[in-house]
Amino acid sequence: MKNNANHISRPLLKPLSFNSQVNVAAPGRINLIGEHTDYNHGYVLPTAIDRKINFSFQRNNSQSICNVYSKTVQKGFSFDLKDIEKSNEIWENYILGVVNEILKRKKDLQGFDCIIESKLPIGAGISSSAALECGLAAGLNELFNLKLTKKEIVFLSQAAENNFVGSNCGIMDQFASVMSRKDHLILLDCLNLEPEFIPANFNSCKMVLVNTMVSHSLAEGEYNTRRKECEAALKVLQSHYTGIETLRDVNLEMLTESSEHLTGAQFHRVKYVLEENKRVLDAAKFLKAGQLEDFGALMYKSHYGLRDLYEVSCKELDFLVEFTENISYIYGSRMMGGGFGGCTINIVEESQIPSFENEVKQAYAEAFGLDPDVIIVSPGEGTVVERV
């Protein structure tokens, strides 16, 4: 991809005089259950977490020149609003994509400076990309009084990732990053985008992420492939049954009856989606009733479905989940995110977290020669904007 004269990476770029006019804290997200169901118009159970990307914004009195600097990677770049080109630097494209979507909506942007500092581990599957998109959009919305609603910020951030970055993601990550409420999970219907906020009552347990420290290179391509497989299967099912608009309108009986018209992969992908949607709804009921053991059992089943039917797990994720299966103080575990690396999410008795951390680190190091990150997270607020 080319960089034109108006889009030159400047690794040392940092505004020497910065008078912040808007500050934003945009959180990462976790998802308790409901993976790869959002782009199939299913159900998910995510929330924002108490780890964030922080942004500072100022107008720079230019009509169109924008400067962005990341303290995290210690790199920056400039670009011209009149001539936005795709960058070779992946993280820059999330910024450029959001700006591009705002401009497509005929909003009046002008030159700005932005400093970014991330407290989110990259590649851990906690949606640092969505936080980057939503935080930037929310900050520019405030800085230039663009009058975008929260849902518009969600949609344009997703569009930036779909259209500019090239990842055909669903709506869950951006929705959770913007709309979450502290100490709650979101039971989100991804067909009508109606959220139900459920108190995150885990009694004496905490949510613990274990980062595999791997991100297999096939993850991005396979994510898009899975979506295409589901869309192809939907077309086949629509050709055999009336009234089917999404996979939500399909049941297991219909799927079985149509199996000879589907590839083996298509059949498995749809079977997983149908079963996962039911698991999400059941999991929400169990959480409301305080039935953590039943809730956790569904997390394990979700992982097995992702491993065997959706085929997006990997040996490192499988090892971490299987390691927890017979530990009495762990109620549930599963891979989280797109797959092929990233984190597992675990429901662990708080008093036993130090023991779990020691044991899992030792076992994982012996198996893979890697030191996994163990991260305790709590349900947090969605994106917070402050005018200074």
Short mmCIF file of C-alpha atoms in Angstrom, two decimals:
data_model
loop_
_atom_site.label_atom_id
_atom_site.label_comp_id
_atom_site.label_asym_id
_atom_site.label_seq_id
_atom_site.Cartn_x
_atom_site.Cartn_y
_atom_site.Cartn_z
CA MET A 1 0.00 0.00 0.00
CA LYS A 2 1.32 3.41 -0.82
CA ASN A 3 1.83 6.36 1.45
CA ASN A 4 1.31 9.65 -0.36
CA ALA A 5 3.04 12.92 0.37
CA ASN A 6 0.31 13.96 2.78
CA HIS A 7 0.55 10.76 4.81
CA ILE A 8 4.08 10.38 6.12
CA SER A 9 4.87 8.36 9.25
CA ARG A 10 6.88 10.46 11.66
CA PRO A 11 8.15 8.23 14.47
CA LEU A 12 9.28 11.18 16.60
CA LEU A 13 6.19 13.32 16.10
CA LYS A 14 4.87 14.64 19.38
CA PRO A 15 3.25 18.04 19.86
CA LEU A 16 5.67 19.97 22.05
CA SER A 17 2.98 22.24 23.41
CA PHE A 18 -0.18 20.33 24.20
CA ASN A 19 -3.17 22.01 25.77
CA SER A 20 -5.75 19.22 26.03
CA GLN A 21 -9.30 20.32 25.30
CA VAL A 22 -10.97 16.89 25.42
CA ASN A 23 -9.96 13.72 27.27
CA VAL A 24 -11.42 10.28 26.57
CA ALA A 25 -11.11 6.90 28.29
CA ALA A 26 -12.22 4.05 26.02
CA PRO A 27 -12.29 0.56 27.57
CA GLY A 28 -11.42 -2.84 26.24
CA ARG A 29 -14.09 -5.52 26.52
CA ILE A 30 -14.54 -9.11 27.59
CA ASN A 31 -17.21 -11.53 26.45
CA LEU A 32 -18.45 -14.14 28.90
CA ILE A 33 -20.18 -16.24 26.26
CA GLY A 34 -21.50 -15.83 22.71
CA GLU A 35 -18.50 -15.87 20.38
CA HIS A 36 -18.81 -15.40 16.60
CA THR A 37 -22.57 -14.97 17.04
CA ASP A 38 -22.79 -11.20 16.66
CA TYR A 39 -22.27 -11.12 12.90
CA ASN A 40 -24.83 -13.94 12.66
CA HIS A 41 -27.45 -11.70 14.36
CA GLY A 42 -27.35 -13.82 17.51
CA TYR A 43 -26.85 -13.18 21.23
CA VAL A 44 -23.73 -12.15 23.15
CA LEU A 45 -22.88 -11.42 26.79
CA PRO A 46 -20.02 -8.87 26.87
CA THR A 47 -19.01 -5.93 29.04
CA ALA A 48 -16.37 -3.24 29.09
CA ILE A 49 -13.50 -3.73 31.53
CA ASP A 50 -11.55 -1.50 33.88
CA ARG A 51 -8.58 -1.25 31.49
CA LYS A 52 -8.64 1.50 28.91
CA ILE A 53 -7.04 3.49 26.14
CA ASN A 54 -6.65 7.16 27.11
CA PHE A 55 -6.83 9.98 24.56
CA SER A 56 -6.09 13.71 24.72
CA PHE A 57 -7.31 15.99 21.93
CA GLN A 58 -6.75 19.59 20.91
CA ARG A 59 -7.63 21.67 17.87
CA ASN A 60 -4.46 22.78 16.11
CA ASN A 61 -5.78 25.76 14.09
CA SER A 62 -5.18 23.95 10.81
CA GLN A 63 -7.97 23.38 8.33
CA SER A 64 -6.97 19.82 7.50
CA ILE A 65 -3.62 18.63 8.94
CA CYS A 66 -3.95 16.10 11.78
CA ASN A 67 -1.20 14.77 14.06
CA VAL A 68 -1.54 11.58 16.10
CA TYR A 69 1.07 10.25 18.52
CA SER A 70 0.98 6.99 20.46
CA LYS A 71 2.93 6.97 23.73
CA THR A 72 2.49 3.21 23.78
CA VAL A 73 4.40 2.46 20.57
CA GLN A 74 6.30 5.78 20.64
CA LYS A 75 5.34 6.53 17.07
CA GLY A 76 3.24 9.17 15.41
CA PHE A 77 2.00 10.24 12.02
CA SER A 78 0.42 13.15 10.20
CA PHE A 79 -2.30 13.07 7.59
CA ASP A 80 -4.41 15.47 5.59
CA LEU A 81 -8.20 15.31 5.86
CA LYS A 82 -8.37 16.14 2.16
CA ASP A 83 -6.36 13.12 1.10
CA ILE A 84 -6.63 10.03 3.32
CA GLU A 85 -4.61 7.01 2.21
CA LYS A 86 -4.34 3.57 3.75
CA SER A 87 -1.17 3.08 5.79
CA ASN A 88 1.30 0.22 6.08
CA GLU A 89 1.10 0.64 9.87
CA ILE A 90 -1.91 -1.39 11.04
CA TRP A 91 -2.72 0.72 14.10
CA GLU A 92 -2.81 3.88 11.99
CA ASN A 93 -5.59 2.43 9.84
CA TYR A 94 -7.99 2.23 12.78
CA ILE A 95 -7.50 5.99 13.23
CA LEU A 96 -7.72 6.78 9.53
CA GLY A 97 -10.76 4.54 9.11
CA VAL A 98 -12.73 6.36 11.79
CA VAL A 99 -11.84 9.77 10.37
CA ASN A 100 -12.81 8.54 6.91
CA GLU A 101 -16.21 7.36 8.15
CA ILE A 102 -16.86 10.68 9.88
CA LEU A 103 -16.03 12.56 6.68
CA LYS A 104 -18.32 10.25 4.68
CA ARG A 105 -21.13 11.40 6.97
CA LYS A 106 -20.42 15.02 5.88
CA LYS A 107 -19.33 16.11 9.36
CA ASP A 108 -17.18 19.22 9.66
CA LEU A 109 -13.78 18.06 10.88
CA GLN A 110 -10.73 20.32 11.02
CA GLY A 111 -7.11 19.83 11.98
CA PHE A 112 -6.48 18.25 15.36
CA ASP A 113 -3.71 16.76 17.50
CA CYS A 114 -4.23 13.58 19.50
CA ILE A 115 -2.05 11.76 22.02
CA ILE A 116 -2.92 8.13 22.78
CA GLU A 117 -1.79 5.92 25.65
CA SER A 118 -3.03 2.34 25.89
CA LYS A 119 -3.30 0.28 29.07
CA LEU A 120 -4.66 -2.67 27.08
CA PRO A 121 -2.47 -5.64 26.16
CA ILE A 122 -2.25 -5.90 22.36
CA GLY A 123 -3.33 -9.19 20.78
CA ALA A 124 -5.07 -10.44 23.92
CA GLY A 125 -8.53 -10.53 22.37
CA ILE A 126 -9.96 -7.74 24.53
CA SER A 127 -10.73 -5.47 21.58
CA SER A 128 -8.06 -2.82 21.76
CA SER A 129 -9.03 -2.04 18.15
CA ALA A 130 -12.65 -1.24 19.07
CA ALA A 131 -11.46 0.90 21.99
CA LEU A 132 -9.14 2.78 19.63
CA GLU A 133 -11.94 3.37 17.13
CA CYS A 134 -14.62 4.33 19.63
CA GLY A 135 -12.34 6.50 21.73
CA LEU A 136 -11.20 8.47 18.70
CA ALA A 137 -14.75 8.88 17.38
CA ALA A 138 -16.08 9.99 20.77
CA GLY A 139 -13.24 12.48 21.23
CA LEU A 140 -13.66 14.07 17.80
CA ASN A 141 -17.41 14.18 18.36
CA GLU A 142 -16.88 16.29 21.47
CA LEU A 143 -13.98 18.37 20.11
CA PHE A 144 -15.88 19.47 16.99
CA ASN A 145 -19.47 19.21 18.29
CA LEU A 146 -20.40 16.70 15.58
CA LYS A 147 -23.65 15.74 17.34
CA LEU A 148 -23.13 11.99 16.86
CA THR A 149 -25.20 9.78 19.16
CA LYS A 150 -23.59 6.91 21.05
CA LYS A 151 -25.11 4.40 18.65
CA GLU A 152 -23.82 6.38 15.67
CA ILE A 153 -20.35 6.20 17.19
CA VAL A 154 -20.77 2.44 17.53
CA PHE A 155 -21.88 2.02 13.93
CA LEU A 156 -19.24 4.25 12.34
CA SER A 157 -16.49 2.58 14.38
CA GLN A 158 -17.62 -0.83 13.16
CA ALA A 159 -17.81 0.53 9.61
CA ALA A 160 -14.22 1.80 9.91
CA GLU A 161 -13.02 -1.70 10.75
CA ASN A 162 -15.12 -3.31 8.03
CA ASN A 163 -14.49 -0.84 5.23
CA PHE A 164 -11.03 0.60 5.87
CA VAL A 165 -9.14 -1.94 7.99
CA GLY A 166 -10.71 -4.88 6.16
CA SER A 167 -11.85 -6.98 9.12
CA ASN A 168 -15.47 -8.02 8.65
CA CYS A 169 -16.28 -7.85 12.38
CA GLY A 170 -19.72 -7.77 13.98
CA ILE A 171 -21.10 -5.09 16.28
CA MET A 172 -20.32 -6.56 19.72
CA ASP A 173 -16.91 -5.05 20.44
CA GLN A 174 -17.81 -1.48 19.59
CA PHE A 175 -21.20 -1.73 21.32
CA ALA A 176 -19.60 -2.97 24.54
CA SER A 177 -16.83 -0.38 24.43
CA VAL A 178 -19.32 2.50 24.18
CA MET A 179 -22.52 1.36 25.89
CA SER A 180 -21.43 -0.69 28.92
CA ARG A 181 -22.44 0.08 32.50
CA LYS A 182 -20.20 -0.43 35.51
CA ASP A 183 -20.72 -3.75 37.33
CA HIS A 184 -23.07 -5.08 34.64
CA LEU A 185 -22.95 -7.43 31.68
CA ILE A 186 -24.84 -6.74 28.45
CA LEU A 187 -27.18 -9.40 27.12
CA LEU A 188 -27.24 -8.04 23.59
CA ASP A 189 -29.57 -9.13 20.84
CA CYS A 190 -27.46 -8.43 17.75
CA LEU A 191 -30.49 -8.51 15.48
CA ASN A 192 -32.37 -5.56 17.00
CA LEU A 193 -29.51 -4.21 19.15
CA GLU A 194 -31.70 -4.14 22.24
CA PRO A 195 -29.49 -4.51 25.34
CA GLU A 196 -30.47 -5.94 28.70
CA PHE A 197 -28.09 -4.93 31.48
CA ILE A 198 -27.56 -7.77 33.96
CA PRO A 199 -25.80 -7.25 37.30
CA ALA A 200 -22.41 -8.98 37.16
CA ASN A 201 -22.93 -10.91 40.39
CA PHE A 202 -20.22 -13.53 40.64
CA ASN A 203 -20.46 -13.84 44.43
CA SER A 204 -16.95 -14.59 45.76
CA CYS A 205 -15.48 -15.03 42.27
CA LYS A 206 -13.58 -12.78 39.92
CA MET A 207 -13.10 -12.84 36.17
CA VAL A 208 -9.52 -13.76 35.33
CA LEU A 209 -7.95 -13.63 31.88
CA VAL A 210 -4.99 -15.82 30.99
CA ASN A 211 -3.15 -14.53 27.94
CA THR A 212 -1.59 -17.27 25.79
CA MET A 213 0.98 -14.72 24.55
CA VAL A 214 0.44 -16.05 21.04
CA SER A 215 -1.47 -14.64 18.08
CA HIS A 216 -1.38 -17.06 15.17
CA SER A 217 -1.10 -15.39 11.79
CA LEU A 218 -4.14 -17.11 10.30
CA ALA A 219 -6.54 -15.48 12.76
CA GLU A 220 -7.62 -12.50 10.62
CA GLY A 221 -8.14 -14.44 7.40
CA GLU A 222 -9.92 -17.30 9.14
CA TYR A 223 -12.27 -14.86 10.89
CA ASN A 224 -13.46 -13.53 7.54
CA THR A 225 -13.65 -17.09 6.19
CA ARG A 226 -15.94 -18.18 9.03
CA ARG A 227 -18.27 -15.31 8.28
CA LYS A 228 -18.38 -16.23 4.60
CA GLU A 229 -19.11 -19.88 5.48
CA CYS A 230 -22.07 -18.83 7.61
CA GLU A 231 -23.39 -16.49 4.93
CA ALA A 232 -23.09 -19.22 2.28
CA ALA A 233 -24.92 -21.69 4.52
CA LEU A 234 -27.68 -19.13 5.14
CA LYS A 235 -28.25 -18.79 1.38
CA VAL A 236 -28.60 -22.56 1.03
CA LEU A 237 -31.09 -22.71 3.90
CA GLN A 238 -33.05 -19.79 2.46
CA SER A 239 -33.38 -21.69 -0.80
CA HIS A 240 -35.08 -24.58 1.03
CA TYR A 241 -37.25 -22.76 3.59
CA THR A 242 -39.39 -19.62 3.44
CA GLY A 243 -39.24 -16.92 6.08
CA ILE A 244 -35.54 -17.27 6.87
CA GLU A 245 -33.79 -13.92 7.10
CA THR A 246 -30.95 -14.79 9.49
CA LEU A 247 -29.61 -17.92 11.20
CA ARG A 248 -31.89 -16.97 14.10
CA ASP A 249 -34.76 -18.30 11.98
CA VAL A 250 -33.12 -21.73 11.60
CA ASN A 251 -33.50 -24.63 14.05
CA LEU A 252 -31.49 -27.83 14.40
CA GLU A 253 -34.17 -29.90 12.67
CA MET A 254 -34.07 -27.68 9.60
CA LEU A 255 -30.28 -27.78 9.62
CA THR A 256 -30.24 -31.58 9.77
CA GLU A 257 -32.79 -31.88 6.97
CA SER A 258 -30.61 -29.63 4.79
CA SER A 259 -27.29 -31.26 5.65
CA GLU A 260 -26.85 -32.94 2.25
CA HIS A 261 -26.94 -29.51 0.58
CA LEU A 262 -24.27 -28.05 2.87
CA THR A 263 -20.56 -28.70 3.05
CA GLY A 264 -19.34 -30.33 6.23
CA ALA A 265 -17.78 -27.05 7.33
CA GLN A 266 -20.98 -25.08 6.70
CA PHE A 267 -23.04 -27.59 8.68
CA HIS A 268 -20.65 -27.42 11.65
CA ARG A 269 -20.50 -23.61 11.64
CA VAL A 270 -24.28 -23.24 11.72
CA LYS A 271 -24.71 -25.98 14.33
CA TYR A 272 -22.29 -24.14 16.58
CA VAL A 273 -24.10 -20.81 16.11
CA LEU A 274 -27.51 -22.32 16.92
CA GLU A 275 -26.19 -24.05 20.02
CA GLU A 276 -24.22 -20.99 21.17
CA ASN A 277 -27.26 -18.71 20.93
CA LYS A 278 -29.15 -21.04 23.27
CA ARG A 279 -26.18 -21.18 25.63
CA VAL A 280 -26.08 -17.37 25.87
CA LEU A 281 -29.76 -17.12 26.82
CA ASP A 282 -29.42 -19.96 29.34
CA ALA A 283 -26.24 -18.43 30.77
CA ALA A 284 -28.04 -15.12 31.39
CA LYS A 285 -30.77 -16.96 33.30
CA PHE A 286 -28.22 -18.85 35.40
CA LEU A 287 -26.32 -15.66 36.22
CA LYS A 288 -29.50 -13.89 37.34
CA ALA A 289 -30.29 -16.87 39.58
CA GLY A 290 -26.76 -17.01 41.02
CA GLN A 291 -26.15 -20.49 39.58
CA LEU A 292 -22.45 -20.10 38.85
CA GLU A 293 -21.73 -23.80 38.40
CA ASP A 294 -24.38 -24.06 35.67
CA PHE A 295 -23.14 -20.81 34.15
CA GLY A 296 -19.57 -22.11 34.10
CA ALA A 297 -20.58 -25.43 32.56
CA LEU A 298 -21.95 -23.51 29.58
CA MET A 299 -18.62 -21.67 29.24
CA TYR A 300 -16.85 -25.01 28.82
CA LYS A 301 -19.43 -26.16 26.27
CA SER A 302 -18.93 -22.90 24.40
CA HIS A 303 -15.20 -23.60 24.20
CA TYR A 304 -15.71 -27.14 22.96
CA GLY A 305 -18.03 -25.81 20.26
CA LEU A 306 -15.47 -23.22 19.21
CA ARG A 307 -12.79 -25.90 19.15
CA ASP A 308 -14.65 -28.71 17.40
CA LEU A 309 -17.40 -27.10 15.29
CA TYR A 310 -16.21 -23.57 14.58
CA GLU A 311 -12.54 -24.56 14.57
CA VAL A 312 -11.07 -21.29 15.81
CA SER A 313 -9.19 -22.50 18.87
CA CYS A 314 -5.53 -23.54 19.05
CA LYS A 315 -3.41 -25.86 21.19
CA GLU A 316 -2.43 -23.08 23.61
CA LEU A 317 -6.05 -22.08 24.30
CA ASP A 318 -7.14 -25.71 24.58
CA PHE A 319 -4.36 -26.39 27.08
CA LEU A 320 -5.40 -23.51 29.33
CA VAL A 321 -9.08 -24.50 29.31
CA GLU A 322 -8.36 -28.19 29.91
CA PHE A 323 -5.99 -27.24 32.75
CA THR A 324 -8.91 -25.75 34.70
CA GLU A 325 -11.46 -28.53 34.19
CA ASN A 326 -10.87 -30.42 37.44
CA ILE A 327 -10.00 -27.47 39.69
CA SER A 328 -12.80 -27.04 42.21
CA TYR A 329 -12.37 -23.28 42.68
CA ILE A 330 -12.75 -22.55 38.96
CA TYR A 331 -16.36 -22.51 37.77
CA GLY A 332 -15.86 -22.00 34.05
CA SER A 333 -13.29 -21.33 31.34
CA ARG A 334 -13.31 -20.71 27.62
CA MET A 335 -11.38 -19.04 24.85
CA MET A 336 -12.44 -15.46 24.21
CA GLY A 337 -12.27 -13.38 21.06
CA GLY A 338 -11.73 -14.25 17.42
CA GLY A 339 -9.52 -17.24 18.18
CA PHE A 340 -6.12 -18.70 17.30
CA GLY A 341 -4.56 -17.04 20.35
CA GLY A 342 -5.40 -14.32 22.80
CA CYS A 343 -6.95 -15.07 26.19
CA THR A 344 -9.05 -17.54 28.05
CA ILE A 345 -11.62 -16.09 30.45
CA ASN A 346 -12.07 -17.90 33.76
CA ILE A 347 -14.46 -17.58 36.72
CA VAL A 348 -12.22 -18.10 39.76
CA GLU A 349 -12.75 -17.91 43.52
CA GLU A 350 -11.04 -14.66 44.50
CA SER A 351 -9.17 -16.20 47.45
CA GLN A 352 -7.64 -18.81 45.15
CA ILE A 353 -6.41 -16.48 42.39
CA PRO A 354 -2.79 -16.39 43.66
CA SER A 355 -2.67 -20.21 43.70
CA PHE A 356 -4.22 -20.39 40.24
CA GLU A 357 -1.75 -17.86 38.86
CA ASN A 358 1.25 -19.80 40.18
CA GLU A 359 -0.03 -23.15 38.99
CA VAL A 360 -1.12 -22.08 35.51
CA LYS A 361 2.08 -20.14 34.88
CA GLN A 362 4.20 -23.14 35.83
CA ALA A 363 2.18 -25.61 33.76
CA TYR A 364 2.03 -23.34 30.71
CA ALA A 365 5.76 -22.59 30.84
CA GLU A 366 6.53 -26.31 30.96
CA ALA A 367 4.24 -26.98 27.99
CA PHE A 368 5.10 -24.04 25.73
CA GLY A 369 8.10 -22.21 27.19
CA LEU A 370 6.03 -19.04 27.59
CA ASP A 371 5.07 -16.93 30.61
CA PRO A 372 1.33 -16.20 30.34
CA ASP A 373 -0.11 -12.92 31.54
CA VAL A 374 -2.75 -13.37 34.25
CA ILE A 375 -5.11 -10.38 34.36
CA ILE A 376 -7.95 -9.79 36.84
CA VAL A 377 -10.70 -7.66 35.28
CA SER A 378 -13.92 -6.08 36.49
CA PRO A 379 -16.96 -4.88 34.52
CA GLY A 380 -16.51 -1.18 33.83
CA GLU A 381 -18.14 1.86 32.25
CA GLY A 382 -18.28 2.39 28.54
CA THR A 383 -16.38 5.21 26.83
CA VAL A 384 -16.13 8.33 29.02
CA VAL A 385 -15.61 11.78 27.48
CA GLU A 386 -14.49 14.84 29.43
CA ARG A 387 -14.17 18.39 28.12
CA VAL A 388 -11.28 20.06 29.90
#
